[in-house]
Coordinates of C-alpha atoms in Angstrom, one line a residue:
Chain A
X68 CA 0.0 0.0 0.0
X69 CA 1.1 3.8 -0.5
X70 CA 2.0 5.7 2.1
X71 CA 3.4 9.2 2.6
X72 CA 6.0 9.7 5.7
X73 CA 6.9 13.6 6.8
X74 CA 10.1 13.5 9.2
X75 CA 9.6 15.7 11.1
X76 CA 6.0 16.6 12.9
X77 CA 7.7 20.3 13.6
X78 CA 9.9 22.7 12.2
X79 CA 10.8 26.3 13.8
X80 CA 13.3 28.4 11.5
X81 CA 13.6 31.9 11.9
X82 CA 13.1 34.7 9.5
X83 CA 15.1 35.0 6.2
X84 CA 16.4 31.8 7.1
X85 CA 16.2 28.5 4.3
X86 CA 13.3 26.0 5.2
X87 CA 13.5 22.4 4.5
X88 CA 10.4 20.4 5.1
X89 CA 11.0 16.6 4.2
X90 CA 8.5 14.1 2.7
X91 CA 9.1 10.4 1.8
X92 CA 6.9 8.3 -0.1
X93 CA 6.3 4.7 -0.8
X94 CA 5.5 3.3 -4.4
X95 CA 6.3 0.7 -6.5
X96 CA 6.4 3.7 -9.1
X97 CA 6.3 7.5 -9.6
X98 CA 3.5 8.8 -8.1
X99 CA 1.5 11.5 -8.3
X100 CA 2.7 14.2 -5.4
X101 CA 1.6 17.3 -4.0
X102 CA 2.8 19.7 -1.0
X103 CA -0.9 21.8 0.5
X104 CA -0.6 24.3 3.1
X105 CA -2.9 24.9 5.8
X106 CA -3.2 28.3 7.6
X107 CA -4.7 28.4 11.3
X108 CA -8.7 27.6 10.7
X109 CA -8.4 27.4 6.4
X110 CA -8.7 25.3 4.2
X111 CA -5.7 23.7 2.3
X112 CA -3.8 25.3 -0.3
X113 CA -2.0 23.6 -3.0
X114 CA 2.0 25.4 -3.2
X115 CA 2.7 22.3 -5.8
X116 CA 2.2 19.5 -7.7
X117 CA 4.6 16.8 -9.3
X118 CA 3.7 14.9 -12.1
X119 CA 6.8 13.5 -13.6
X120 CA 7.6 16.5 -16.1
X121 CA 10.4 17.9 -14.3
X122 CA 11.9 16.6 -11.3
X123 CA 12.3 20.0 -9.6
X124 CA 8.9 21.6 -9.2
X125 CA 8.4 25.0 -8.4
X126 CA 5.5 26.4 -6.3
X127 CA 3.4 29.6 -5.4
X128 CA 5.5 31.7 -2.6
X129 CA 8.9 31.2 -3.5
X130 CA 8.4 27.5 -2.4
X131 CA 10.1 24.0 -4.6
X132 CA 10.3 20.5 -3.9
X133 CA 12.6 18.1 -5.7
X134 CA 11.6 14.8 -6.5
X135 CA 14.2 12.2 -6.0
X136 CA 13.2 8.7 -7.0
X137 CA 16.2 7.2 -5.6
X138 CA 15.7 8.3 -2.2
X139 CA 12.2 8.1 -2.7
X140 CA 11.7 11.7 -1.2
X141 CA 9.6 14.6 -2.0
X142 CA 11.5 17.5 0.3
X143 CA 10.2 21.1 0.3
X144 CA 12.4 23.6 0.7
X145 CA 12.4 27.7 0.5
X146 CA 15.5 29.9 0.6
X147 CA 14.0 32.7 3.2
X148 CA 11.5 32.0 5.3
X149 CA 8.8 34.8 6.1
X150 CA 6.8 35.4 9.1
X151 CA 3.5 34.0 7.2
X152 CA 4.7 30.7 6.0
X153 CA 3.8 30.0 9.4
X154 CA 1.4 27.1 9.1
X155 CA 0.7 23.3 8.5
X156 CA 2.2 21.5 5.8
X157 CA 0.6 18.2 4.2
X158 CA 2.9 16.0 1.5
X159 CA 0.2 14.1 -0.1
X160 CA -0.2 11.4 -2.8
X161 CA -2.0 10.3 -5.4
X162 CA -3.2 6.5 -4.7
X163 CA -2.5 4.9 -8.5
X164 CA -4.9 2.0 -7.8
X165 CA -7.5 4.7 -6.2
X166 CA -7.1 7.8 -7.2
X167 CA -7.4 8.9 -3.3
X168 CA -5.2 11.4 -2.0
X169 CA -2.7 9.9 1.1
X170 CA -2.0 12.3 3.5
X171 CA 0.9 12.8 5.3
X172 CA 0.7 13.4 8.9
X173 CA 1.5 17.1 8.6
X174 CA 4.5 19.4 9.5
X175 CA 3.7 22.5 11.8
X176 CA 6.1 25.7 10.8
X177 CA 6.9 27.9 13.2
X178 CA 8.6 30.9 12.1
X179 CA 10.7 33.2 14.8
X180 CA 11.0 36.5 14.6
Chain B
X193 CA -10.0 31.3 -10.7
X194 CA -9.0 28.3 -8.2
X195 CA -11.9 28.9 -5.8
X196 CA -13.9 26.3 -3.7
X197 CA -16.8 28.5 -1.8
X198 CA -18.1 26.9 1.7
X199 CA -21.3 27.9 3.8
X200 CA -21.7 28.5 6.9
X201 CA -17.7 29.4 8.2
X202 CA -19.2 28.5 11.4
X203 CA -22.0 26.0 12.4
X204 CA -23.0 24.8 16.0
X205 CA -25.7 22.6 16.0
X206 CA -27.6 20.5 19.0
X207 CA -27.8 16.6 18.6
X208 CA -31.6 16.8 17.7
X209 CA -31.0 19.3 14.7
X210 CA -31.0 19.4 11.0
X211 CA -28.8 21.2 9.2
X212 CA -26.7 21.8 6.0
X213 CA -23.2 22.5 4.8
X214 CA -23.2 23.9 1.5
X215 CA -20.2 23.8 -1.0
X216 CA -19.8 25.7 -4.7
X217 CA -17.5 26.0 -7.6
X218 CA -17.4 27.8 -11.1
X219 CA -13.9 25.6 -12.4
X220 CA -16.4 23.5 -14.5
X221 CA -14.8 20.8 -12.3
X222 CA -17.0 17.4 -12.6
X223 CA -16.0 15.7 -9.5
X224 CA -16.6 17.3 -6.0
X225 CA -15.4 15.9 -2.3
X226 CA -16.1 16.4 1.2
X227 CA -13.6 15.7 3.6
X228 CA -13.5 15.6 7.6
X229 CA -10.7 17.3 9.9
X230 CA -9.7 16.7 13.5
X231 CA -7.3 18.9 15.2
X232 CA -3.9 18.3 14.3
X233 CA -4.4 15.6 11.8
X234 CA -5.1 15.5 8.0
X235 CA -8.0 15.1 6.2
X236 CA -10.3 12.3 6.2
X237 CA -12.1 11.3 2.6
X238 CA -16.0 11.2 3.3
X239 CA -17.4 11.2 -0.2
X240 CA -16.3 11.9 -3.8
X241 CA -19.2 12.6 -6.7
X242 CA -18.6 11.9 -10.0
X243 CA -20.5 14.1 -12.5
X244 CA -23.1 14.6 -9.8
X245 CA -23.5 10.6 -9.4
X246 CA -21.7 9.3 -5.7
X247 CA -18.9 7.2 -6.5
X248 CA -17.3 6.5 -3.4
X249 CA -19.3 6.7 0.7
X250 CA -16.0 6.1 2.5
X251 CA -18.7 4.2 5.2
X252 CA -19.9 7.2 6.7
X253 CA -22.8 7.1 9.1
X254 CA -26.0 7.5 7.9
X255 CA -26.1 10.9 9.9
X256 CA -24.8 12.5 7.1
X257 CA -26.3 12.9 4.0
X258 CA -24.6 13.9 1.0
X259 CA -26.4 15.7 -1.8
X260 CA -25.0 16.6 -5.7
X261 CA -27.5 18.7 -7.1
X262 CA -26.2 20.4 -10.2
X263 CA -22.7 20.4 -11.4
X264 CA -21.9 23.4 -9.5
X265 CA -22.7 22.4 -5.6
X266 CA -22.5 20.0 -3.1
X267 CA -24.1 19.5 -0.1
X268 CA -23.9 17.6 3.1
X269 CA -27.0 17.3 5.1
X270 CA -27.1 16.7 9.1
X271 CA -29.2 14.8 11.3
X272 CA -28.8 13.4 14.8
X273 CA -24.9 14.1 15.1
X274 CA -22.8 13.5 17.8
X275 CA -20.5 15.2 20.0
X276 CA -17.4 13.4 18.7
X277 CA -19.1 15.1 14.7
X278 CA -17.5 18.1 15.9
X279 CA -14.6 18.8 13.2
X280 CA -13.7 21.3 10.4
X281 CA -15.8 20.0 7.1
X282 CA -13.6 20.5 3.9
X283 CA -15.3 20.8 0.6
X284 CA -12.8 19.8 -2.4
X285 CA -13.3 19.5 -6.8
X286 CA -11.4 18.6 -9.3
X287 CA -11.5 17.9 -13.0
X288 CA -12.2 14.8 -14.1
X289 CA -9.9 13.1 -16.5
X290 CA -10.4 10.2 -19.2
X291 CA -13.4 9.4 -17.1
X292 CA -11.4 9.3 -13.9
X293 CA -11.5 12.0 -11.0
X294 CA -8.5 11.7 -9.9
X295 CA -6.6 15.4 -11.2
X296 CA -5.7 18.3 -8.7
X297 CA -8.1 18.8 -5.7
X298 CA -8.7 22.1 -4.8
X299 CA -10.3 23.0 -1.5
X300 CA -12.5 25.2 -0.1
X301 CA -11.8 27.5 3.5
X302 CA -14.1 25.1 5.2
X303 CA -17.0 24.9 7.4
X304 CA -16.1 24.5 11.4
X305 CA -18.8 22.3 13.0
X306 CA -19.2 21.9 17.0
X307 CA -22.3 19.5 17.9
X308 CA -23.5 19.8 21.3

């Protein structure tokens, strides 16, 4: 079965500094994958999408993710974080059997003054 | 224009009451979703319609009703919910492609629902 793994449950950076938000995935082969973001009581937004036309996606915000099939990752990263990227984070898949989106279990981003 | 509209922002509601969650989009998107959030965790899939036809009950109580009636909205009727009900209510779309709904889901801002 799919699954989607994010490392780590929380992330605090400070201002201006690079984020790195890591996602790993299971498949037997390239997926469909997604990074949402999800601001205090709102719904999700989608930063980005992956769908095997470039391996380095870019995203609304100044956000990217790379896709790596070796490693089997799906990090996101940005190079200065701001004060209102604070929010939660879902990597997300595309079930190929499905069509249902897997979840991860979200990343909270804390952002310090 | 990317936008998934949701009514009411805010619903509380008594265990005996009947009530509806309303969800619209002008994307021309053919397949719509409604979703279920707990604190601190990610969504839940409730239901998916298919050019307004329900293709997938995720076994969902009978409490809630869902309801496709044009192409445009989606609604989810409530009756006799429970305490534990209480959770933010996600409304997605999508297009459908070569008969299958499975492109980018777009959500809306969500309705927050407390049952008491």
């Amino acid at each position: 079965a799919q699954s989607v793994t994010q490392l780590d449950s929380h992330v605090s950076v400070s201002e201006g500094t690079p984020v790195l938000l890591r996602c790993n995935y299971s498949s037997s082969y390239s997926p469909s994958l997604f990074w949402y973001v999800q601001h205090p009581n709102k719904g999700l937004q989608l930063l980005l999408k992956y769908t095997s036309a470039a391996t380095l996606v870019k995203g609304i915000n100044g956000f990217e993710a790379e896709f790596k099939k070796s490693e089997t990752s799906f990090h996101l990263t940005k190079p200065s974080a701001h004060m209102s990227d604070a929010a939660e984070y879902f990597c997300v898949a595309r079930s190929s059997n499905t069509g249902k989106l897997i979840f991860g279990q979200g990343t909270t981003l804390q952002v310090k003054p | 224009d990317t936008e998934v509209t949701q009514t009411p922002k805010h619903l509380v509601m008594g265990m005996t009451n009947k009530k509806s969650l309303k969800c619209e989009q002008h994307m021309g998107h053919r397949a719509m979703y409604w979703y279920k959030q707990k604190a601190k965790k990610p969504p839940e899939l409730m239901f998916v319609y298919s050019y307004e036809k329900l293709s997938i009950n995720e076994s969902v109580p009978s409490r809630f009703s869902p309801e496709c009636p044009n192409s445009s909205l989606l609604n989810l009727h409530l009756h006799a919910l429970q305490p534990e009900d209480s959770a933010l209510y996600l409304c997605a779309s999508s297009q459908v492609s070569q008969g299958r709904w499975t492109d980018t889901q777009y959500f809306g801002p969500g309705t927050r629902l407390t049952v008491l």
